[in-house]
Amino acid sequence: MSGQITTPTAAPDPEPAPSPLSDRLTMWARTRGVGERAAVAALIEEGDVLARGDVRDLLIVENEAVVFCDWPRFEAQYRCALVLDEGEDAFLTLVLATAFPRLVPLWKVEVLGNRRLGIVLRALARLGGSTAIAVGTRS
């Protein structure tokens, strides 16, 4: 033995795992308008629709450098390219209206003010058959 002490060589650090799609979409949405931010948040919160590969393939453009929602492509094709149940179709229709509120007069919510917005949101909850969703603040 020559008296030299050998130290094991450290293995190179593994490549960091890519962040989840939801994180990448959220980061992208931060640079977008309020409608797209709200639509991305709704997709992530609901989770089931975005978990479908066919929905992601049609809606999401993703590679190592970029991720974004291609709303126009999705809007033009989703009803004929996807098999959706009634609830999925309704959800995606409203998400698209949120992303592009000028397609329907959804943009009018911008001028409602807090009191009227709360009233409209409660009306939408009732329209959806819900009496359990609390909208607004208590005073």
Coordinates of N, CA and C in Angstrom, one line a residue:
M1 N 0.9 -1.2 0.0 CA 0.0 0.0 0.0 C 0.9 1.2 0.0
S2 N 0.6 2.2 -0.8 CA 1.4 3.4 -0.9 C 1.1 4.5 0.1
G3 N 0.2 4.3 0.9 CA -0.2 5.3 1.9 C -1.1 6.4 1.4
Q4 N -1.5 6.3 0.2 CA -2.5 7.3 -0.4 C -3.9 7.0 0.1
I5 N -4.6 8.0 0.4 CA -6.0 7.8 0.8 C -6.8 8.2 -0.4
T6 N -7.6 7.3 -0.8 CA -8.5 7.5 -1.9 C -9.9 7.9 -1.4
T7 N -10.5 8.9 -2.0 CA -11.8 9.2 -1.7 C -12.7 8.8 -2.9
P8 N -13.9 8.4 -2.5 CA -14.8 8.0 -3.6 C -15.2 9.3 -4.4
T9 N -15.3 9.1 -5.7 CA -15.7 10.2 -6.5 C -17.2 10.4 -6.4
A10 N -17.6 11.6 -6.3 CA -19.1 11.8 -6.1 C -19.7 11.7 -7.5
A11 N -20.9 11.1 -7.5 CA -21.7 11.0 -8.7 C -22.2 12.3 -9.1
P12 N -22.3 12.6 -10.4 CA -22.8 13.9 -10.8 C -24.2 14.1 -10.3
D13 N -24.6 15.3 -10.0 CA -26.0 15.6 -9.6 C -26.9 15.2 -10.7
P14 N -28.0 14.5 -10.4 CA -29.0 14.2 -11.4 C -29.7 15.4 -11.9
E15 N -30.1 15.4 -13.2 CA -30.9 16.5 -13.8 C -32.1 16.7 -12.9
P16 N -32.5 18.0 -12.6 CA -33.7 18.2 -11.9 C -34.9 17.7 -12.7
A17 N -35.8 17.2 -12.0 CA -37.1 16.7 -12.6 C -37.8 17.9 -13.1
P18 N -38.4 17.8 -14.3 CA -39.2 19.0 -14.8 C -40.4 19.2 -13.9
S19 N -40.7 20.5 -13.8 CA -41.8 20.8 -12.9 C -43.1 20.3 -13.5
P20 N -44.1 20.1 -12.6 CA -45.4 19.6 -13.2 C -46.0 20.5 -14.2
L21 N -46.8 20.0 -15.0 CA -47.5 20.8 -16.0 C -48.3 21.9 -15.4
S22 N -48.9 21.7 -14.3 CA -49.7 22.7 -13.6 C -48.8 23.9 -13.2
D23 N -47.6 23.6 -12.7 CA -46.7 24.7 -12.3 C -46.3 25.5 -13.5
R24 N -46.0 24.8 -14.6 CA -45.5 25.5 -15.8 C -46.6 26.3 -16.4
L25 N -47.8 25.8 -16.4 CA -49.0 26.5 -17.0 C -49.2 27.8 -16.1
T26 N -49.1 27.6 -14.8 CA -49.3 28.8 -13.9 C -48.3 29.8 -14.1
M27 N -47.1 29.4 -14.3 CA -46.0 30.4 -14.6 C -46.3 31.1 -15.9
W28 N -46.7 30.4 -17.0 CA -47.0 31.0 -18.3 C -48.2 32.0 -18.1
A29 N -49.2 31.5 -17.4 CA -50.4 32.3 -17.2 C -50.2 33.7 -16.5
R30 N -49.1 33.7 -15.7 CA -48.8 35.0 -15.0 C -48.6 36.1 -16.0
T31 N -48.1 35.8 -17.2 CA -47.8 36.8 -18.2 C -49.0 37.1 -19.1
R32 N -50.1 36.5 -18.8 CA -51.3 36.6 -19.7 C -52.4 37.5 -19.0
G33 N -53.4 37.7 -19.7 CA -54.5 38.6 -19.2 C -55.3 37.8 -18.1
V34 N -56.2 38.6 -17.4 CA -56.9 38.0 -16.3 C -57.8 36.8 -16.8
G35 N -58.4 36.9 -18.0 CA -59.2 35.8 -18.4 C -58.4 34.5 -18.6
E36 N -57.3 34.5 -19.2 CA -56.5 33.3 -19.4 C -55.9 32.8 -18.0
R37 N -55.6 33.8 -17.1 CA -55.1 33.3 -15.8 C -56.3 32.6 -15.1
A38 N -57.5 33.1 -15.2 CA -58.6 32.5 -14.5 C -58.9 31.1 -15.2
A39 N -58.8 31.1 -16.5 CA -59.1 29.8 -17.2 C -58.1 28.7 -16.8
V40 N -56.8 29.1 -16.8 CA -55.8 28.1 -16.4 C -56.0 27.7 -14.9
A41 N -56.3 28.6 -14.0 CA -56.6 28.3 -12.6 C -57.7 27.3 -12.5
A42 N -58.8 27.5 -13.3 CA -60.0 26.6 -13.3 C -59.6 25.2 -13.8
L43 N -58.8 25.2 -14.9 CA -58.4 23.8 -15.4 C -57.6 23.1 -14.3
I44 N -56.7 23.8 -13.7 CA -55.8 23.1 -12.7 C -56.6 22.7 -11.5
E45 N -57.5 23.6 -11.0 CA -58.3 23.3 -9.8 C -59.3 22.1 -10.1
E46 N -59.9 22.0 -11.3 CA -60.8 20.9 -11.6 C -60.0 19.6 -11.8
G47 N -58.9 19.7 -12.4 CA -58.0 18.6 -12.5 C -58.3 17.4 -13.5
D48 N -59.5 17.0 -13.5 CA -59.9 15.8 -14.2 C -59.8 16.0 -15.7
V49 N -60.3 17.1 -16.2 CA -60.2 17.4 -17.7 C -58.8 17.5 -18.1
L50 N -58.0 18.3 -17.4 CA -56.6 18.5 -17.8 C -55.8 17.2 -17.6
A51 N -56.2 16.2 -16.9 CA -55.6 14.9 -16.8 C -55.8 14.1 -18.0
R52 N -56.7 14.4 -18.8 CA -57.0 13.6 -20.0 C -55.9 13.9 -21.1
G53 N -55.3 12.9 -21.6 CA -54.3 13.1 -22.6 C -54.8 13.7 -23.9
D54 N -56.1 13.3 -24.3 CA -56.6 13.9 -25.5 C -56.9 15.4 -25.4
V55 N -57.3 15.8 -24.2 CA -57.5 17.3 -23.9 C -56.1 18.0 -24.0
R56 N -55.2 17.4 -23.3 CA -53.8 18.1 -23.2 C -53.2 18.1 -24.6
D57 N -53.4 17.1 -25.4 CA -52.8 17.1 -26.8 C -53.4 18.2 -27.6
L58 N -54.7 18.5 -27.4 CA -55.4 19.5 -28.2 C -55.2 20.9 -27.7
L59 N -55.1 21.0 -26.4 CA -55.0 22.3 -25.7 C -53.6 22.8 -25.5
I60 N -52.7 22.0 -25.0 CA -51.4 22.4 -24.5 C -50.4 22.2 -25.6
V61 N -49.6 23.2 -25.7 CA -48.4 23.2 -26.5 C -47.2 23.1 -25.5
E62 N -46.4 22.1 -25.6 CA -45.4 21.9 -24.5 C -44.2 21.2 -25.1
N63 N -43.0 21.8 -24.8 CA -41.8 21.2 -25.0 C -40.8 21.6 -23.9
E64 N -39.5 21.3 -24.0 CA -38.6 21.7 -23.0 C -38.5 23.2 -22.7
A65 N -38.8 24.0 -23.8 CA -38.6 25.4 -23.6 C -39.8 26.2 -23.3
V66 N -41.0 25.7 -23.6 CA -42.2 26.5 -23.5 C -43.4 25.6 -23.2
V67 N -44.4 26.2 -22.6 CA -45.7 25.5 -22.4 C -46.7 26.7 -22.5
F68 N -47.8 26.4 -23.2 CA -48.9 27.4 -23.2 C -50.2 26.7 -23.7
C69 N -51.3 27.4 -23.5 CA -52.6 26.9 -23.9 C -52.8 27.5 -25.3
D70 N -53.1 26.7 -26.3 CA -53.5 27.2 -27.6 C -55.0 27.2 -27.7
W71 N -55.6 28.3 -27.1 CA -57.0 28.4 -27.0 C -57.7 28.4 -28.3
P72 N -57.2 29.1 -29.3 CA -58.0 29.2 -30.6 C -58.0 27.8 -31.3
R73 N -56.9 27.0 -31.3 CA -56.9 25.7 -31.8 C -57.9 24.8 -31.1
F74 N -57.9 24.9 -29.7 CA -58.8 24.1 -28.9 C -60.2 24.4 -29.2
E75 N -60.6 25.7 -29.2 CA -61.9 26.2 -29.4 C -62.5 25.7 -30.8
A76 N -61.6 25.7 -31.8 CA -62.0 25.3 -33.1 C -62.3 23.8 -33.3
Q77 N -61.7 23.0 -32.4 CA -61.7 21.6 -32.6 C -62.2 20.7 -31.5
Y78 N -62.4 21.2 -30.3 CA -62.6 20.3 -29.2 C -64.0 19.6 -29.3
R79 N -65.0 20.2 -29.8 CA -66.3 19.5 -29.8 C -66.3 18.4 -30.9
C80 N -65.5 18.5 -31.9 CA -65.5 17.4 -32.9 C -64.4 16.4 -32.7
A81 N -63.3 16.8 -31.9 CA -62.2 16.0 -31.7 C -62.2 15.2 -30.4
L82 N -63.0 15.6 -29.5 CA -63.0 15.0 -28.2 C -64.4 14.3 -27.9
V83 N -64.4 13.3 -27.2 CA -65.7 12.7 -26.7 C -65.8 13.2 -25.3
L84 N -66.8 14.0 -25.1 CA -67.0 14.7 -23.8 C -68.4 14.3 -23.2
D85 N -68.5 14.2 -21.9 CA -69.8 14.1 -21.4 C -70.4 15.5 -21.2
E86 N -71.6 15.6 -20.8 CA -72.3 16.9 -20.7 C -71.6 17.8 -19.8
G87 N -71.1 17.3 -18.6 CA -70.4 18.2 -17.7 C -69.1 18.7 -18.2
E88 N -68.3 17.8 -18.8 CA -67.0 18.2 -19.4 C -67.2 19.2 -20.4
D89 N -68.2 19.1 -21.3 CA -68.5 20.0 -22.4 C -68.8 21.4 -21.8
A90 N -69.7 21.4 -20.8 CA -70.1 22.6 -20.2 C -68.9 23.3 -19.5
F91 N -68.1 22.5 -18.8 CA -67.0 23.1 -18.1 C -66.0 23.7 -19.1
L92 N -65.7 23.0 -20.2 CA -64.7 23.5 -21.1 C -65.3 24.7 -21.9
T93 N -66.6 24.7 -22.2 CA -67.2 25.9 -22.8 C -67.0 27.1 -21.9
L94 N -67.3 27.0 -20.6 CA -67.2 28.1 -19.7 C -65.7 28.5 -19.5
V95 N -64.8 27.5 -19.5 CA -63.4 27.9 -19.4 C -62.9 28.7 -20.6
L96 N -63.4 28.2 -21.8 CA -63.0 29.0 -23.0 C -63.6 30.4 -22.9
A97 N -64.8 30.5 -22.5 CA -65.5 31.9 -22.4 C -64.7 32.7 -21.4
T98 N -64.1 32.1 -20.4 CA -63.3 32.8 -19.4 C -62.0 33.2 -20.0
A99 N -61.3 32.3 -20.8 CA -60.1 32.6 -21.4 C -60.2 33.7 -22.5
F100 N -61.3 33.7 -23.2 CA -61.6 34.7 -24.2 C -63.0 35.3 -24.0
P101 N -63.2 36.1 -22.9 CA -64.5 36.6 -22.6 C -65.2 37.4 -23.6
R102 N -64.5 37.8 -24.7 CA -65.1 38.6 -25.7 C -65.9 37.7 -26.7
L103 N -65.7 36.4 -26.6 CA -66.6 35.5 -27.4 C -68.0 35.6 -27.0
V104 N -68.2 35.7 -25.7 CA -69.6 36.0 -25.2 C -69.4 37.2 -24.3
P105 N -70.5 37.9 -24.0 CA -70.3 39.1 -23.2 C -69.9 38.9 -21.8
L106 N -69.1 37.9 -21.5 CA -68.6 37.6 -20.2 C -67.7 38.8 -19.7
W107 N -67.1 39.5 -20.6 CA -66.3 40.6 -20.2 C -67.0 41.7 -19.4
K108 N -68.3 41.6 -19.5 CA -69.1 42.6 -18.7 C -68.9 42.5 -17.2
V109 N -68.4 41.4 -16.7 CA -68.2 41.3 -15.3 C -67.1 42.3 -14.8
E110 N -66.3 42.8 -15.8 CA -65.3 43.8 -15.4 C -65.9 45.1 -14.8
V111 N -67.1 45.4 -15.2 CA -67.7 46.7 -14.8 C -68.8 46.5 -13.8
L112 N -69.0 45.3 -13.3 CA -70.1 45.1 -12.3 C -69.9 45.7 -11.0
G113 N -68.7 45.7 -10.5 CA -68.5 46.1 -9.1 C -68.8 44.9 -8.2
N114 N -68.3 45.0 -6.9 CA -68.3 43.8 -6.0 C -69.8 43.4 -5.7
R115 N -70.7 44.3 -5.4 CA -72.0 43.9 -5.0 C -72.7 43.1 -6.2
R116 N -72.7 43.7 -7.4 CA -73.4 43.0 -8.5 C -72.7 41.8 -8.9
L117 N -71.4 41.7 -8.8 CA -70.6 40.5 -9.2 C -71.0 39.4 -8.3
G118 N -71.1 39.7 -7.0 CA -71.6 38.7 -6.0 C -72.9 38.1 -6.3
I119 N -73.8 39.0 -6.7 CA -75.2 38.6 -7.1 C -75.2 37.7 -8.3
V120 N -74.4 38.1 -9.3 CA -74.3 37.3 -10.5 C -73.7 35.9 -10.2
L121 N -72.7 35.9 -9.4 CA -72.0 34.6 -9.1 C -73.0 33.7 -8.3
R122 N -73.7 34.3 -7.4 CA -74.7 33.5 -6.7 C -75.8 33.0 -7.6
A123 N -76.2 33.8 -8.6 CA -77.2 33.3 -9.6 C -76.6 32.2 -10.4
L124 N -75.4 32.3 -10.8 CA -74.8 31.2 -11.5 C -74.7 29.9 -10.7
A125 N -74.4 30.0 -9.4 CA -74.4 28.9 -8.5 C -75.8 28.2 -8.4
R126 N -76.8 29.1 -8.3 CA -78.2 28.6 -8.3 C -78.5 27.9 -9.6
L127 N -78.1 28.5 -10.7 CA -78.4 28.0 -12.0 C -77.7 26.6 -12.2
G128 N -76.6 26.4 -11.5 CA -75.9 25.1 -11.5 C -76.5 24.2 -10.5
G129 N -77.5 24.6 -9.8 CA -78.2 23.7 -8.9 C -77.5 23.6 -7.5
S130 N -76.6 24.6 -7.2 CA -75.9 24.6 -6.0 C -76.5 25.6 -5.0
T131 N -76.8 25.2 -3.8 CA -77.2 26.1 -2.7 C -76.1 26.1 -1.6
A132 N -75.0 25.4 -1.9 CA -74.0 25.2 -0.8 C -72.8 26.1 -1.1
I133 N -72.6 26.7 -2.3 CA -71.5 27.5 -2.6 C -71.7 28.9 -2.0
A134 N -70.7 29.3 -1.1 CA -70.8 30.6 -0.5 C -70.0 31.6 -1.4
V135 N -70.7 32.6 -1.9 CA -70.0 33.6 -2.7 C -70.1 35.0 -2.0
G136 N -69.0 35.6 -1.9 CA -69.0 37.0 -1.2 C -68.4 36.9 0.2
T137 N -68.5 38.0 0.8 CA -68.0 38.1 2.2 C -69.2 38.4 3.1
R138 N -69.0 38.0 4.3 CA -70.0 38.3 5.3 C -69.7 39.6 6.0
S139 N -70.7 40.4 6.3 CA -70.4 41.6 7.0 C -71.0 41.6 8.4

